[in-house]
XYZ file of C-alpha atoms in Angstrom:
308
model
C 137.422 82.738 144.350
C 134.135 84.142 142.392
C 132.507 87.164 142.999
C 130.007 85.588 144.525
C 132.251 84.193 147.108
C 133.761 87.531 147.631
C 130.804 89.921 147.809
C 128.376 87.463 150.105
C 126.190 90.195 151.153
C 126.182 92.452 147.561
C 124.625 88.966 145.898
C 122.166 87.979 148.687
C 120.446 91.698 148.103
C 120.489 90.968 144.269
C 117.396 89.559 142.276
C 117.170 88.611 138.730
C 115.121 90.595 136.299
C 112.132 88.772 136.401
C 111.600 89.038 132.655
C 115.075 87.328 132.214
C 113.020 83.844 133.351
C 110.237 84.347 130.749
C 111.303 82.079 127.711
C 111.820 83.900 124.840
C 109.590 82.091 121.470
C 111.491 84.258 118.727
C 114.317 82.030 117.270
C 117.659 83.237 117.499
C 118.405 83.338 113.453
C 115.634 85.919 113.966
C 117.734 87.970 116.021
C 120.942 86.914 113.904
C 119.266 88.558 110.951
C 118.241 91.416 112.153
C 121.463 92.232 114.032
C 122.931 91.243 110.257
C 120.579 93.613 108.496
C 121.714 96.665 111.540
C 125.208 96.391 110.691
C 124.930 96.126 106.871
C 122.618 99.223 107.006
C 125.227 101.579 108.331
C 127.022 101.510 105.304
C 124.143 100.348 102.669
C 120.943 102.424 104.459
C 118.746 100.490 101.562
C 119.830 96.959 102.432
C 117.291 94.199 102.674
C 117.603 90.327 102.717
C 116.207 87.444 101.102
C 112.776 86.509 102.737
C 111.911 83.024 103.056
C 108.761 81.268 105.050
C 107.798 78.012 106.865
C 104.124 76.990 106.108
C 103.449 74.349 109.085
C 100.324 72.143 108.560
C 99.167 70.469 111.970
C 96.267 68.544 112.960
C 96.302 64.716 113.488
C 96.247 63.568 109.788
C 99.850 65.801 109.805
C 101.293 64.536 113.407
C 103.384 62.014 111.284
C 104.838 64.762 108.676
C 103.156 62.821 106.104
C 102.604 65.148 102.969
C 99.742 63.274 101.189
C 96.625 64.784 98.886
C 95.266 66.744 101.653
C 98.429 68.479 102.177
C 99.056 69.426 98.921
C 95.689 70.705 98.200
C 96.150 73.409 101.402
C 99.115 74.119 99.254
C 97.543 74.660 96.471
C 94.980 77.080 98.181
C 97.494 78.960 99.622
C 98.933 79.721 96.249
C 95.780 80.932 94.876
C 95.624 83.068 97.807
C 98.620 84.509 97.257
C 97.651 84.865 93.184
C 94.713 87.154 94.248
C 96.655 89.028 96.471
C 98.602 90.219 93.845
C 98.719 92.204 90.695
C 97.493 89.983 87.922
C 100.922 90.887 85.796
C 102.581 89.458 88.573
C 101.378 85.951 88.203
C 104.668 84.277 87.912
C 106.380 86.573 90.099
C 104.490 85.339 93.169
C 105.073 81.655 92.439
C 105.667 79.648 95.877
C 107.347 76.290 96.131
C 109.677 74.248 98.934
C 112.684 73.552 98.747
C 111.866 70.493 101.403
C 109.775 69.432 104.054
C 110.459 68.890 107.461
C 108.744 66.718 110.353
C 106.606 68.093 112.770
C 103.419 67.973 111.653
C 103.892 68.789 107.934
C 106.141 71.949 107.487
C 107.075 73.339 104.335
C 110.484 75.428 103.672
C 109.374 77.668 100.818
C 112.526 79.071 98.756
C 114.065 82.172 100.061
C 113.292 85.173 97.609
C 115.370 88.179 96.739
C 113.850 91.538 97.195
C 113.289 93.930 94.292
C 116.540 95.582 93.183
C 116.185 98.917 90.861
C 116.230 99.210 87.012
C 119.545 101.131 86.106
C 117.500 104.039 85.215
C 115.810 104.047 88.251
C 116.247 105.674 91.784
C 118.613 103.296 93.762
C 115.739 102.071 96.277
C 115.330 98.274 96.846
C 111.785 96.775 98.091
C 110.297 93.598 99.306
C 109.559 90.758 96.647
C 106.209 90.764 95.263
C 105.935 87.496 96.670
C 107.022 89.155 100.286
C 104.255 91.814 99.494
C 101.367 89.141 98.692
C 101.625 86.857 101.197
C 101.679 90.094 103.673
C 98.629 91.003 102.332
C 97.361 87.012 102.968
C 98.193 87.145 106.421
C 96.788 90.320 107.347
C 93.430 88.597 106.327
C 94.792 85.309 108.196
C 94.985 87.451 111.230
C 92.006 89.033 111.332
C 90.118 86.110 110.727
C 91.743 84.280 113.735
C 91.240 87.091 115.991
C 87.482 87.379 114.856
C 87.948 90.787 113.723
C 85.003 90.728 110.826
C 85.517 94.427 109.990
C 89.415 94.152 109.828
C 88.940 90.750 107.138
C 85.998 92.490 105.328
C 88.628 95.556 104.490
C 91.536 92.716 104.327
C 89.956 90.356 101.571
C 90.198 92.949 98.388
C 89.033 91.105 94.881
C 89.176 87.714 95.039
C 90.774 87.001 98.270
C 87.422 86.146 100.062
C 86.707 83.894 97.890
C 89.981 82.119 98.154
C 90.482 82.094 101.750
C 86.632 80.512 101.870
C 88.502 77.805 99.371
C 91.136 77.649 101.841
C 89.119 77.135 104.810
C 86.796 74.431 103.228
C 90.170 72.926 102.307
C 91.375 72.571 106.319
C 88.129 71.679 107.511
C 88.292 68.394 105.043
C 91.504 67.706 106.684
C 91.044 68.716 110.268
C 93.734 70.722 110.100
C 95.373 73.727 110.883
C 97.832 76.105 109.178
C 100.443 78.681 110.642
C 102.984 80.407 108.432
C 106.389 81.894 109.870
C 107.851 84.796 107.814
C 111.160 86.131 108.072
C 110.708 89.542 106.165
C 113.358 90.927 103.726
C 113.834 94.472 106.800
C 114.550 91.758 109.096
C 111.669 91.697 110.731
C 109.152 88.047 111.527
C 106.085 87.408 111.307
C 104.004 85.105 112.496
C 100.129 84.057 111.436
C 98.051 81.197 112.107
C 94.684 80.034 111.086
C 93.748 77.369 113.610
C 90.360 75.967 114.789
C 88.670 79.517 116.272
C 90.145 80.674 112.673
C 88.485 78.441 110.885
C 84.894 78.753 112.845
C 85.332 82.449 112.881
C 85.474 82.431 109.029
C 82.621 79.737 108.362
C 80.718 82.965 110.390
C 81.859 85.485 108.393
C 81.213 83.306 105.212
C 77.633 82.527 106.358
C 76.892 86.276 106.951
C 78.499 87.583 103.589
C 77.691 84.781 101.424
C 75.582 86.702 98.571
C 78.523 88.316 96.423
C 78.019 88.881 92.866
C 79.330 91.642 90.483
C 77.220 94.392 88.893
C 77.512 97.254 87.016
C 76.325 100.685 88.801
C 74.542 103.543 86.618
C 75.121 106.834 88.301
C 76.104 110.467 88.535
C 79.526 111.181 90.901
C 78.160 112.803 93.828
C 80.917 112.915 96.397
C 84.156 111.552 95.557
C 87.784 111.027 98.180
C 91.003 110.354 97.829
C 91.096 108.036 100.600
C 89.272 105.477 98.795
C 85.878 106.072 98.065
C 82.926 107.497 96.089
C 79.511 108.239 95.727
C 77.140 107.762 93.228
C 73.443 109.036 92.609
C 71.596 105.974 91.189
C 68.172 106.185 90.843
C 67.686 109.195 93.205
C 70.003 107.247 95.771
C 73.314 107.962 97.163
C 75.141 105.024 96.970
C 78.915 104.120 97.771
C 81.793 102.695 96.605
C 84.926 101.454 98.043
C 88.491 100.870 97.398
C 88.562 103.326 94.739
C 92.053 104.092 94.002
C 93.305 107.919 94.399
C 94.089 108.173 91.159
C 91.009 107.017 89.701
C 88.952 109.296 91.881
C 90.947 112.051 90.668
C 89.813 111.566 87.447
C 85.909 110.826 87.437
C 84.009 113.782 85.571
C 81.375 115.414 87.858
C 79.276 115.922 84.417
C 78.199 112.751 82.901
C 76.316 109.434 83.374
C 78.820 106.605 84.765
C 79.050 103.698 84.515
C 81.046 101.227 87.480
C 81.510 97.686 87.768
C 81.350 96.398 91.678
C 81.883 93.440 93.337
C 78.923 93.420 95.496
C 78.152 91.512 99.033
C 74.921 91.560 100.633
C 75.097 90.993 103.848
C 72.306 88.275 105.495
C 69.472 90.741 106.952
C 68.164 90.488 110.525
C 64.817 90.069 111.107
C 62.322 92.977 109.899
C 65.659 95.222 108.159
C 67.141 95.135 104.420
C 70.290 93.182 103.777
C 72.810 95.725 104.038
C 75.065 96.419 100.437
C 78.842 97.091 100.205
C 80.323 97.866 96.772
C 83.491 97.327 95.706
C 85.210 98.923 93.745
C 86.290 97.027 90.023
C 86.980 99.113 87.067
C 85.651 102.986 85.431
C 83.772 101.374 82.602
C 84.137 103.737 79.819
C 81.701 104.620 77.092
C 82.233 102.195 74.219
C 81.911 99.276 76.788
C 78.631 97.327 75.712
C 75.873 97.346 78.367
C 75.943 93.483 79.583
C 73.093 92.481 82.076
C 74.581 92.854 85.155
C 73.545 97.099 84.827
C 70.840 97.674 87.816
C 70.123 100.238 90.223
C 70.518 99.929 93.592
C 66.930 99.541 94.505
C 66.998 96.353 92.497
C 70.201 95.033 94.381
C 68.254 95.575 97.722
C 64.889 93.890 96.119
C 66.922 90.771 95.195
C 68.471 90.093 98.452
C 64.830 90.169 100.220
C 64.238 86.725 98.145
């Protein structure tokens, strides 16, 4: 006889947790892995897996899982996202490729990647890929782009991400297409990103509002400087900023002398009746010896040129 049978009146008072009949998305490897990870970690605290991704392309030239010209050039894109995401030194390091593609749409099983083991000479602390690390960084910007969140993408697309996600954009918009990427993290963790058609839209906005980017070279005198990433300069009687400065760079800018700082610059499309609004980015401490080249102005001429 079951319990049920037994006990009559102890089940008819009994509901189910109501969460129990919501359908859990996250795969069960997921939770395989990360119960893995757990039980490793008790005895290895510094344990971390391989990572490895799924890059699904879907729109209706993919509804086949037909991996033709279009497909490989999102490909391509991603990679160059990931490339600018990175250190340039680690170029080859940050390599992606599939091992093989399943149906589905188009998805793409990128190789699994080992996480960065220590040097013998160095403290015994593992940590993720560089690859791992990149495309982190690519999907933060994926993420705020889908979610329209212009001031989170603005901070998220350092050097030449921007650029490269406007690449990638242009590239699903030829196709119709859509892109999501599932990443199973080397702490055991997943995440998930997407760049579908309110992406896309969302990022032809930003693009549209941002489009004047160019790199100068500002002439100045430090005026304020911060550890947590930016400056101040005093060009031409102006204060003007700089962002993205790293802390150890800031550290060492002399309050004494003329500078000289090359910026990625983008000047934002002006309402009507206001100046285009300026952010500077920062690129590299020029030093001394550098030769002038023509991209030295002030800031005054920055703001003059984005009025025509």
């Amino acid at each position: 006889m079951s319990l049920r049978s037994r006990f009559p009146d102890v089940a008819a008072k009994h509901s189910p947790d109501p969460d129990l009949a919501v359908p859990d998305e996250e795969p069960a490897s997921a939770y395989l892995r990360a119960a893995f990870l757990d039980s490793v970690q008790k005895f290895e605290p510094d344990a971390r897996l391989e990572a490895f991704a799924n890059v699904r392309l879907f729109g209706r030239l993919f509804a086949d899982g037909v991996f033709e010209e279009r497909a490989a050039n999102i490909f391509l894109r991603l990679q160059s996202e990931i490339n600018s995401a990175a250190d340039e030194d680690d170029v080859d390091a940050v390599r992606i490729g599939f091992a093989h593609i399943d149906r589905g749409s188009v998805v793409l099983n990128l190789r699994p990647v080992a996480p960065e083991m220590p040097d013998d000479d160095q403290i015994s602390v593992t940590a993720p890929s560089k690859l791992e690390a990149a495309l982190m960084r690519v999907l933060d910007l994926h993420d705020a782009v889908e979610a329209g969140d212009e001031t989170r993408a603005l901070s998220a697309a350092r050097g030449d991400l921007g650029v490269r996600l406007r690449q990638l954009v242009e590239s699903l918009d030829e196709a119709g297409a859509g892109m999501e990427v599932d990443l199973s993290r080397s702490n055991g963790a997943r995440r998930h990103s997407r760049i579908g058609e309110a992406g896309r839209a969302n990022a032809r906005r930003l693009f549209e509002r941002h489009r004047n980017v160019d790199v100068i070279t500002l002439s100045g005198v430090l005026r304020t400087t911060s550890t947590a990433g930016k400056i101040e300069l005093t060009v031409d009687k102006r204060a003007v900023e700089i962002v993205e400065v790293p802390a150890d760079i800031a550290k060492q800018l002399p309050w004494d002398q003329q500078l000289r700082i090359s910026v990625r610059r983008t000047l934002s499309v002006a309402r009507a009746g206001s100046k285009p609004k300026a952010r500077h980015q920062y690129i590299k401490w020029l030093a001394h010896d550098e030769m002038f080249d023509d991209t030295t102005e002030n800031d005054n001429d920055a703001a003059a040129r984005g009025r025509h």
